[in-house]
PDB file of C-alpha atoms in Angstrom:
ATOM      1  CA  UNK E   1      30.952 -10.742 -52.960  1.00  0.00           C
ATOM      2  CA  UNK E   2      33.949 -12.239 -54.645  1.00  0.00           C
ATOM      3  CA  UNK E   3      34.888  -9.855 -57.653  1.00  0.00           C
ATOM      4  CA  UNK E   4      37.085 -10.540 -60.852  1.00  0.00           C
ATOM      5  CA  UNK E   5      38.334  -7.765 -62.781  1.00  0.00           C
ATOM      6  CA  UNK E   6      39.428  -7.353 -66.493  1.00  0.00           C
ATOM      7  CA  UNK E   7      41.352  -4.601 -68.662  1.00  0.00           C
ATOM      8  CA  UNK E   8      40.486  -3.424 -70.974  1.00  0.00           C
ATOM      9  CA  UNK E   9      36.943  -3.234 -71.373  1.00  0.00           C
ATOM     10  CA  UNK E  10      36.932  -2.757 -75.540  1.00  0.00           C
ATOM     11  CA  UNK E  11      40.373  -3.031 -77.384  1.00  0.00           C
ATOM     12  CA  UNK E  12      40.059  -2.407 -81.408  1.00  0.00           C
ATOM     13  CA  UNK E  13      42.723  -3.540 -83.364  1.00  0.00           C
ATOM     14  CA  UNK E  14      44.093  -3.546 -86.979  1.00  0.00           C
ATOM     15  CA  UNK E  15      44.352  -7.503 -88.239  1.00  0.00           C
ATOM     16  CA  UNK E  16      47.633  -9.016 -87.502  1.00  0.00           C
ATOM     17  CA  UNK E  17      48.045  -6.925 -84.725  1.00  0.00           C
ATOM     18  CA  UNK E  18      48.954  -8.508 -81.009  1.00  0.00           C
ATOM     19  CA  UNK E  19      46.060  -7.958 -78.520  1.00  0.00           C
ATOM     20  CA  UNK E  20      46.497  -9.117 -74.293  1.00  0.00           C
ATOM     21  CA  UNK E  21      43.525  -8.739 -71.635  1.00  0.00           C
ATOM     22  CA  UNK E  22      44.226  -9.200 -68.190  1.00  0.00           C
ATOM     23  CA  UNK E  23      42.705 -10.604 -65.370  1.00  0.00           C
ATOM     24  CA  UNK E  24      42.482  -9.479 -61.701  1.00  0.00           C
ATOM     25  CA  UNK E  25      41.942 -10.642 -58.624  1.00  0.00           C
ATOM     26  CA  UNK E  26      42.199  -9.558 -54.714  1.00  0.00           C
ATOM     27  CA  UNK E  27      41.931 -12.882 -53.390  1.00  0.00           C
ATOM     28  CA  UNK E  28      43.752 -15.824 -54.256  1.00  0.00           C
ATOM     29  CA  UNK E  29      42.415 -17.926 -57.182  1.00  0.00           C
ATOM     30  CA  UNK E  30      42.549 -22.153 -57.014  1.00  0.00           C
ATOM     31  CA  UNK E  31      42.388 -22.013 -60.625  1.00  0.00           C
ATOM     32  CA  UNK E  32      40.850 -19.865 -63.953  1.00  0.00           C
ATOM     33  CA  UNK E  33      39.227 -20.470 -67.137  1.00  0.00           C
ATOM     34  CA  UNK E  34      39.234 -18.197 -70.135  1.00  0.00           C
ATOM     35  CA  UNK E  35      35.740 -18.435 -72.443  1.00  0.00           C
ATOM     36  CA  UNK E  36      35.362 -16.561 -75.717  1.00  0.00           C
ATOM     37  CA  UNK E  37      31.683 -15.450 -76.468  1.00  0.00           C
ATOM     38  CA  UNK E  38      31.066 -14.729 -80.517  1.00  0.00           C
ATOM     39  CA  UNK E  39      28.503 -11.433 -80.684  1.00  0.00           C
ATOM     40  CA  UNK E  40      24.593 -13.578 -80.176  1.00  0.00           C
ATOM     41  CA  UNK E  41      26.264 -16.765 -79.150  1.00  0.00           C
ATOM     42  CA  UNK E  42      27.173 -18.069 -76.274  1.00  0.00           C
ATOM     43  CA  UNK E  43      30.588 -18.772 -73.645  1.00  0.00           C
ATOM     44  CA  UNK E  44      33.103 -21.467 -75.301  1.00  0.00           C
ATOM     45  CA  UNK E  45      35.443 -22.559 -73.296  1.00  0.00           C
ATOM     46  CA  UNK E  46      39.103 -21.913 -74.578  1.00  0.00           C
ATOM     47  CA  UNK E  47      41.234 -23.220 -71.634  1.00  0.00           C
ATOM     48  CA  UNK E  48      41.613 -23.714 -67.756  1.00  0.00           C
ATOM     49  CA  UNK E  49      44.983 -23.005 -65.864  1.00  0.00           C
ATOM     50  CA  UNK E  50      45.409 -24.289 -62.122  1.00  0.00           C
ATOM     51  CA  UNK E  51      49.287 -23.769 -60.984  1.00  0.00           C
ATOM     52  CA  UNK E  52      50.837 -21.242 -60.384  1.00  0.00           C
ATOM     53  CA  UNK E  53      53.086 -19.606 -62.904  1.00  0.00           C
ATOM     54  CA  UNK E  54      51.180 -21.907 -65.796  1.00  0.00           C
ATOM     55  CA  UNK E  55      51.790 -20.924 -69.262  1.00  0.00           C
ATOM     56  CA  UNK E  56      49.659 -22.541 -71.648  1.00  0.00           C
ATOM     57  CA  UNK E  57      49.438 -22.159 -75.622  1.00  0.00           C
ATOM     58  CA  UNK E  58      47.064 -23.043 -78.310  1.00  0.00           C
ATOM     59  CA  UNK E  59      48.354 -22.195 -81.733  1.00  0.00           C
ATOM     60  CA  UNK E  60      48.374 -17.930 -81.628  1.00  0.00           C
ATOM     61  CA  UNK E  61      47.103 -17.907 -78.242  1.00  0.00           C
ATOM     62  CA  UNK E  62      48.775 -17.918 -75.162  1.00  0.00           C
ATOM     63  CA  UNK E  63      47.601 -18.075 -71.597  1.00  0.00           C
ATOM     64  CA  UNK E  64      49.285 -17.566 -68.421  1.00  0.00           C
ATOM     65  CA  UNK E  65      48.349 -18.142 -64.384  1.00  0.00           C
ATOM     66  CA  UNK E  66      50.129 -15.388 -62.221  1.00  0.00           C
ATOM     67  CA  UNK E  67      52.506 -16.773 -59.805  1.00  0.00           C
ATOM     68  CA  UNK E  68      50.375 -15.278 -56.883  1.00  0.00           C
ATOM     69  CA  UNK E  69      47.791 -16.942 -58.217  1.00  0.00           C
ATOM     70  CA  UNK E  70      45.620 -13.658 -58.331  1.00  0.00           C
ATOM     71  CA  UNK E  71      45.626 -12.842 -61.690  1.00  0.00           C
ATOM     72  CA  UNK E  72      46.049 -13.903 -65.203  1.00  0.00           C
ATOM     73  CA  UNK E  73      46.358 -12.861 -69.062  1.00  0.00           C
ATOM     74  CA  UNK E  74      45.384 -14.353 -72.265  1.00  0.00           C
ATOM     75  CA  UNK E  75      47.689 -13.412 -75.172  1.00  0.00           C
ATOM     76  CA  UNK E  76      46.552 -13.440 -79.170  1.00  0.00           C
ATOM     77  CA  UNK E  77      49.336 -12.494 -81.773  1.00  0.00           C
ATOM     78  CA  UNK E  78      49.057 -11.867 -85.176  1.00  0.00           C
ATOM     79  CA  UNK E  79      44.925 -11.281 -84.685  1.00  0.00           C
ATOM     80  CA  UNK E  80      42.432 -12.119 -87.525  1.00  0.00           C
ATOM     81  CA  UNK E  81      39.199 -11.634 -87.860  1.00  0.00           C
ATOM     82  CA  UNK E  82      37.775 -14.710 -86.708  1.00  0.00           C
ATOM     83  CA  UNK E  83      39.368 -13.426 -83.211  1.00  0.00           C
ATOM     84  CA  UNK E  84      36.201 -11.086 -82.769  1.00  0.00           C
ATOM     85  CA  UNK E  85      33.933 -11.273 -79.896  1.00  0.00           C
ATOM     86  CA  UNK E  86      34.311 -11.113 -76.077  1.00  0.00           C
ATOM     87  CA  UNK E  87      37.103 -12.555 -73.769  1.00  0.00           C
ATOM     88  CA  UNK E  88      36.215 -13.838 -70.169  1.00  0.00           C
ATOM     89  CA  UNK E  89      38.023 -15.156 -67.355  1.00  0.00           C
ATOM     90  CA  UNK E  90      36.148 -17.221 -64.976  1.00  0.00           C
ATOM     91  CA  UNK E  91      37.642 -18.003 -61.517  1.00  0.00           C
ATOM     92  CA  UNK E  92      37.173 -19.681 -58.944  1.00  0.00           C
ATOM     93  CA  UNK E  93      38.305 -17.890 -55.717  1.00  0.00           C
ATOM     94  CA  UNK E  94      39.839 -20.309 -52.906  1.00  0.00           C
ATOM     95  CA  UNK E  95      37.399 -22.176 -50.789  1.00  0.00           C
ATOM     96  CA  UNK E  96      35.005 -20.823 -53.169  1.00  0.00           C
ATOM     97  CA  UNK E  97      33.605 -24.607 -54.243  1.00  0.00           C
ATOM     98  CA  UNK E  98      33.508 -25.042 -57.585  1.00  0.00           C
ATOM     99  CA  UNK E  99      30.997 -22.271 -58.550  1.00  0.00           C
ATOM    100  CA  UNK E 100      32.938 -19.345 -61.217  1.00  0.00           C
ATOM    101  CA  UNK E 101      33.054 -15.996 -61.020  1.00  0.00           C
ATOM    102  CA  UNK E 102      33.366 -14.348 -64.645  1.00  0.00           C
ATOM    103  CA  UNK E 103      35.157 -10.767 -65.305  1.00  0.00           C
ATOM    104  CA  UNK E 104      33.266  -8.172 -67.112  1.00  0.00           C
ATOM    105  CA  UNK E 105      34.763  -9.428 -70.343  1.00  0.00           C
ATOM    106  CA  UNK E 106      36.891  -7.357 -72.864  1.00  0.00           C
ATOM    107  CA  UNK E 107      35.521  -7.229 -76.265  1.00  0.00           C
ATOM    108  CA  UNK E 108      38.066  -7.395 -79.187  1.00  0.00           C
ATOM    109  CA  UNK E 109      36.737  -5.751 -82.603  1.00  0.00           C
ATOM    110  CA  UNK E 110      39.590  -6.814 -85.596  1.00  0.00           C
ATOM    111  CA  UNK E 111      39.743  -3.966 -88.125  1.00  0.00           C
ATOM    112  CA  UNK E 112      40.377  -6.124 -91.663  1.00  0.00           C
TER     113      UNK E 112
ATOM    114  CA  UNK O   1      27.448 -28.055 -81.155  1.00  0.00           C
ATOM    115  CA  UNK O   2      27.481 -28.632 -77.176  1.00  0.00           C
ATOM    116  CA  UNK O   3      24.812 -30.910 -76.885  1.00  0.00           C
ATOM    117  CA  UNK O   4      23.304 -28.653 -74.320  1.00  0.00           C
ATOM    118  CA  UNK O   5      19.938 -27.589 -74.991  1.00  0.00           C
ATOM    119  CA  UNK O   6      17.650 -25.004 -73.539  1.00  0.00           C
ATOM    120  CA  UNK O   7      14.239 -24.165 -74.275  1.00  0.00           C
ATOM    121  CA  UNK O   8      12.617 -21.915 -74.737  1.00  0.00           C
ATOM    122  CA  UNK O   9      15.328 -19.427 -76.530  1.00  0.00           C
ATOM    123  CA  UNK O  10      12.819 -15.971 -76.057  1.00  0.00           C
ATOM    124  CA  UNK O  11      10.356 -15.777 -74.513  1.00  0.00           C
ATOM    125  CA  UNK O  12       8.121 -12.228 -72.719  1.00  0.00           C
ATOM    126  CA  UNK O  13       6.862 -12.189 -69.267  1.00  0.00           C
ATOM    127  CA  UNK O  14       4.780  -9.575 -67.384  1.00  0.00           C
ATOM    128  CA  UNK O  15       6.114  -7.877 -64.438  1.00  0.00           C
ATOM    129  CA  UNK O  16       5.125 -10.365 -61.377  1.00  0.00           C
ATOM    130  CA  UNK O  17       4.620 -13.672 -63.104  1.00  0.00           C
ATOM    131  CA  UNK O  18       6.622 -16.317 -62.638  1.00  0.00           C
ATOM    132  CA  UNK O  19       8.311 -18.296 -65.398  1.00  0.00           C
ATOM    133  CA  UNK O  20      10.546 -21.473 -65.637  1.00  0.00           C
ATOM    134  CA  UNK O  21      13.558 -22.091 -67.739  1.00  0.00           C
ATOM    135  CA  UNK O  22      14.604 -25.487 -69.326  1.00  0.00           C
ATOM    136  CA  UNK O  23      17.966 -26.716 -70.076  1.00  0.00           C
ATOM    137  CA  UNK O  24      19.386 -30.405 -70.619  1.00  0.00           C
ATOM    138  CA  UNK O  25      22.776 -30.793 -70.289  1.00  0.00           C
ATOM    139  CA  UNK O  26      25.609 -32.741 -71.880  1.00  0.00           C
ATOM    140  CA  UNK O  27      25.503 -36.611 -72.093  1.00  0.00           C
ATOM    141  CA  UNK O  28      27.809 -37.434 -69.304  1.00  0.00           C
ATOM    142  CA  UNK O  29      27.693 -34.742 -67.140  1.00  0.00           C
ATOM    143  CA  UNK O  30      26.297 -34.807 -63.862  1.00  0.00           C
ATOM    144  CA  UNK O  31      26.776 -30.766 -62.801  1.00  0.00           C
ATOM    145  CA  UNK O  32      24.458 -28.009 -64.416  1.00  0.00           C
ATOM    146  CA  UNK O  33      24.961 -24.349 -63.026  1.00  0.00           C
ATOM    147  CA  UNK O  34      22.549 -21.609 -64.338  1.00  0.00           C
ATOM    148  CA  UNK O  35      24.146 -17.828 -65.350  1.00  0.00           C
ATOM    149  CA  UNK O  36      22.188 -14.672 -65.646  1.00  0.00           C
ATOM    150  CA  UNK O  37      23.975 -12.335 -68.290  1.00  0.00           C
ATOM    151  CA  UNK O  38      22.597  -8.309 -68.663  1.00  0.00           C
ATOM    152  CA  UNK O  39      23.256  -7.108 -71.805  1.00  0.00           C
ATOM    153  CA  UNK O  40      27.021  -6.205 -72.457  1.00  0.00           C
ATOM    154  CA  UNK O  41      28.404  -7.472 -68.979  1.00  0.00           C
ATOM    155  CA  UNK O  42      29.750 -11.450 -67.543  1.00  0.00           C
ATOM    156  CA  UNK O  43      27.772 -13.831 -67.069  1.00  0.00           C
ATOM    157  CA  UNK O  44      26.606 -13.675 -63.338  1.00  0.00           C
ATOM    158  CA  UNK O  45      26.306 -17.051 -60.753  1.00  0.00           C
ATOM    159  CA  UNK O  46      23.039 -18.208 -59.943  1.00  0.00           C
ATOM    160  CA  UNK O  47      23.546 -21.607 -58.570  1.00  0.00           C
ATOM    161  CA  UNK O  48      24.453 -24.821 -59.393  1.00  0.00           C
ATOM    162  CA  UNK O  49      23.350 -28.458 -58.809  1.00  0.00           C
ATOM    163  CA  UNK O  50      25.284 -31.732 -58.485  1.00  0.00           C
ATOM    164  CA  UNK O  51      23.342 -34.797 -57.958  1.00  0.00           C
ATOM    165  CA  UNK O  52      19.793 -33.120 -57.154  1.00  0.00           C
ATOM    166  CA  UNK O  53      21.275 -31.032 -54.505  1.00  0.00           C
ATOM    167  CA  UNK O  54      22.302 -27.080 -54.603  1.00  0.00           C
ATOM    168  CA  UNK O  55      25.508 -27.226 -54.631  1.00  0.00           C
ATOM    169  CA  UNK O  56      26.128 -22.998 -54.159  1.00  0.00           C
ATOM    170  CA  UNK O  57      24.626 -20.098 -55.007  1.00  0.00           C
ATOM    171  CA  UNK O  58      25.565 -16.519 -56.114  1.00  0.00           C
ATOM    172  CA  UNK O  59      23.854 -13.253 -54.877  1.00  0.00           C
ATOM    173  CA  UNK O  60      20.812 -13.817 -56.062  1.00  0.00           C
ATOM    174  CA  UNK O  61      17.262 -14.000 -54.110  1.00  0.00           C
ATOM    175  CA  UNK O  62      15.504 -16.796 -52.953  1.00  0.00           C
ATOM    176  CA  UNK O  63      12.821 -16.263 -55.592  1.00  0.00           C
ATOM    177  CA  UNK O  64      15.524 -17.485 -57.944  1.00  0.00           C
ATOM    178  CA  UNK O  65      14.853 -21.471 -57.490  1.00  0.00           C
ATOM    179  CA  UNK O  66      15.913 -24.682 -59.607  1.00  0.00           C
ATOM    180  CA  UNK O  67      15.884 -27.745 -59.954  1.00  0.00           C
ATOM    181  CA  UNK O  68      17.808 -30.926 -60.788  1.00  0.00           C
ATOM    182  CA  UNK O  69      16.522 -33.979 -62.558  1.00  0.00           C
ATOM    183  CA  UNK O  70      17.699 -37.818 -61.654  1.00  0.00           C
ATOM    184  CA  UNK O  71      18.620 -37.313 -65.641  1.00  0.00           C
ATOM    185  CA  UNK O  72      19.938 -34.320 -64.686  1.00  0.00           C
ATOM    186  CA  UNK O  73      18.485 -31.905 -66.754  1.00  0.00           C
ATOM    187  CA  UNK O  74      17.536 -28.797 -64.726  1.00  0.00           C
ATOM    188  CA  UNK O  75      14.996 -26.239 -64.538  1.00  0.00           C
ATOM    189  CA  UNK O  76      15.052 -22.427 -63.178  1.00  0.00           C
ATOM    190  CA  UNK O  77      12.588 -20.970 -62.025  1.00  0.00           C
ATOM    191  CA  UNK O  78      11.837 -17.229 -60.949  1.00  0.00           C
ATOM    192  CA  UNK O  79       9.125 -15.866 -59.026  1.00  0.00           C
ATOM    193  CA  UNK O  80       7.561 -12.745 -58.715  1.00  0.00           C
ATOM    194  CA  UNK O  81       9.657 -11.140 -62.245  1.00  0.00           C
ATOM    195  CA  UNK O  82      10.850  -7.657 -62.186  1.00  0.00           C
ATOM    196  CA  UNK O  83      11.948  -5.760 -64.953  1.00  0.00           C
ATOM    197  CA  UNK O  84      15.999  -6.063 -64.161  1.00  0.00           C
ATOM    198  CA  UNK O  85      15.570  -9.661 -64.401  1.00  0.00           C
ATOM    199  CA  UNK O  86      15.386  -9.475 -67.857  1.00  0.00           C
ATOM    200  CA  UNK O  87      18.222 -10.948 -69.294  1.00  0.00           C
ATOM    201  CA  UNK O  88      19.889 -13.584 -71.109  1.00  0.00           C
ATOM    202  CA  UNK O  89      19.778 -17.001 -68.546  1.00  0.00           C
ATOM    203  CA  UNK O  90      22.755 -19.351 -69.756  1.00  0.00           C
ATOM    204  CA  UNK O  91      22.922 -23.099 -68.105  1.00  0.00           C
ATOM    205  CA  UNK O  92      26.213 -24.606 -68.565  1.00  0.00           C
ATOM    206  CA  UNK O  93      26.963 -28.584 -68.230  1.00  0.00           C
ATOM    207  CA  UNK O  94      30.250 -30.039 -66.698  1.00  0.00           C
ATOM    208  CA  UNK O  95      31.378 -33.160 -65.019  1.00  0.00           C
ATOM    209  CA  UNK O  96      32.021 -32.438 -61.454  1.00  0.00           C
ATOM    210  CA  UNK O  97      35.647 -32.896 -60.207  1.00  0.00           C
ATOM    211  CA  UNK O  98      38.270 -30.815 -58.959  1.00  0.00           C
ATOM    212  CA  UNK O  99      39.888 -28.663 -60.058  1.00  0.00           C
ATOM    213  CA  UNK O 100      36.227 -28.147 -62.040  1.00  0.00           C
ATOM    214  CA  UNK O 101      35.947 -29.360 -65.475  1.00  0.00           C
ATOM    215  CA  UNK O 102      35.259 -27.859 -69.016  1.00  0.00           C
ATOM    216  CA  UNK O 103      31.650 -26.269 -68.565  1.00  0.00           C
ATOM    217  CA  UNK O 104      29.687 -26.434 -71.918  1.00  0.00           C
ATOM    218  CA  UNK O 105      26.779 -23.656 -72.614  1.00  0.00           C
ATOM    219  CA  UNK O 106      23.597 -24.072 -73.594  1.00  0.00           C
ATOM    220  CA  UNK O 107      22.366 -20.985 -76.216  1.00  0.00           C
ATOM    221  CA  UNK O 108      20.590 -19.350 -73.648  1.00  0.00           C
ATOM    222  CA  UNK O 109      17.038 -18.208 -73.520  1.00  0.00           C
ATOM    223  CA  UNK O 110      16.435 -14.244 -73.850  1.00  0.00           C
ATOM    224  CA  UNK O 111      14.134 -13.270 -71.318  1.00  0.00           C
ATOM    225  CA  UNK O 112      12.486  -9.796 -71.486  1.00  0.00           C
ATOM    226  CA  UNK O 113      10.244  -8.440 -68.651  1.00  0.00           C
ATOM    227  CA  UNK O 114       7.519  -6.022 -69.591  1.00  0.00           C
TER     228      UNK O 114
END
């Protein structure tokens, strides 16, 4: 089946420290989400990019589509410790429908 | 808050029974799709359902069945348990359109498998 990758898996990092995870694909994506899930909760959604080359920013995040459309990155600078928890992209993989397929997540521990 | 609810949030099955999962969605939203998560990993397609109807499913077998409601709320059911089904089972809500809208999670409901 359709598979999304993500690097890296954990990434622990002192607070106001830059952390990136990156998102792969071998097929060509119609568009991607990014979720954040808080250790015991649950996915919220953070954004959705659907052209190619998209940048997108929300306050110390920054998200970006890859021109190929295969992959993509989610950017935090300056991390705090309300950044914890785990980072996933969901795609959806052309003439895949509507139905996501998430990445493995990378989980980001902040060091205060 | 995401308005999505699901019910119940644990609950402990034997090996072979079956057991059904609740979840209403968002006001609004006409599109529920149903996630397994394993401890530590993504959350993995079920299925989803758009109007009543199945509207795709992931790898997962046919005793993995749902539902949608003309309020459409949603069950999932699965038959026949094994122990690697225990899991966390997320539903998420979303108005259907494309490109495919905000989804909003429920909490989830922990099932374990004995």
């Amino acid at each position: 089946g359709q598979q999304v990758m993500q690097i890296p898996q954990y990434q622990h990092v002192q607070e106001g420290e830059d952390f990136t995870t990156y998102c792969n694909s071998s097929t060509t994506l119609s568009n991607i989400q990014w979720y954040k899930q808080r250790p015991g909760g649950h996915p919220v959604f953070l954004i959705q990019l659907v052209k190619s080359g998209e940048v997108k920013k929300q306050k110390r995040l920054t998200f970006q589509f890859g021109e190929a459309k295969k992959n993509s990155s989610l950017h935090i600078t300056a991390t705090q410790t309300t950044d914890v928890g785990t980072y996933f992209c969901a795609a959806v993989p052309d003439n895949y429908g509507q139905n996501f397929v998430f990445g493995p997540g990378t989980r980001l521990s902040v060091l205060p | 808050e995401t308005g999505v609810t699901q019910s119940p949030t644990h609950l402990i099955k034997t090996r072979g029974q079956q057991v059904t999962l609740r979840c209403s969605s968002q006001s609004g939203h006409n599109t529920v799709s149903w996630y397994q998560q394993a401890l530590g990993q993504g959350p993995q397609f079920i299925f989803q359902y758009y109007r009543e109807e199945e509207n795709g499913r992931g790898n997962f077998p046919p005793r993995f069945s749902g539902l949608q409601f003309p309020n459409y709320s949603s069950e999932l059911n699965v038959n026949a348990l094994e122990l690697d089904d225990s899991a966390l089972y997320l539903c998420a809500s979303s108005w259907y359109g494309t490109p495919p809208t905000e989804a909003f999670f429920g909490q989830g409901t922990r099932l374990t498998v004995v």
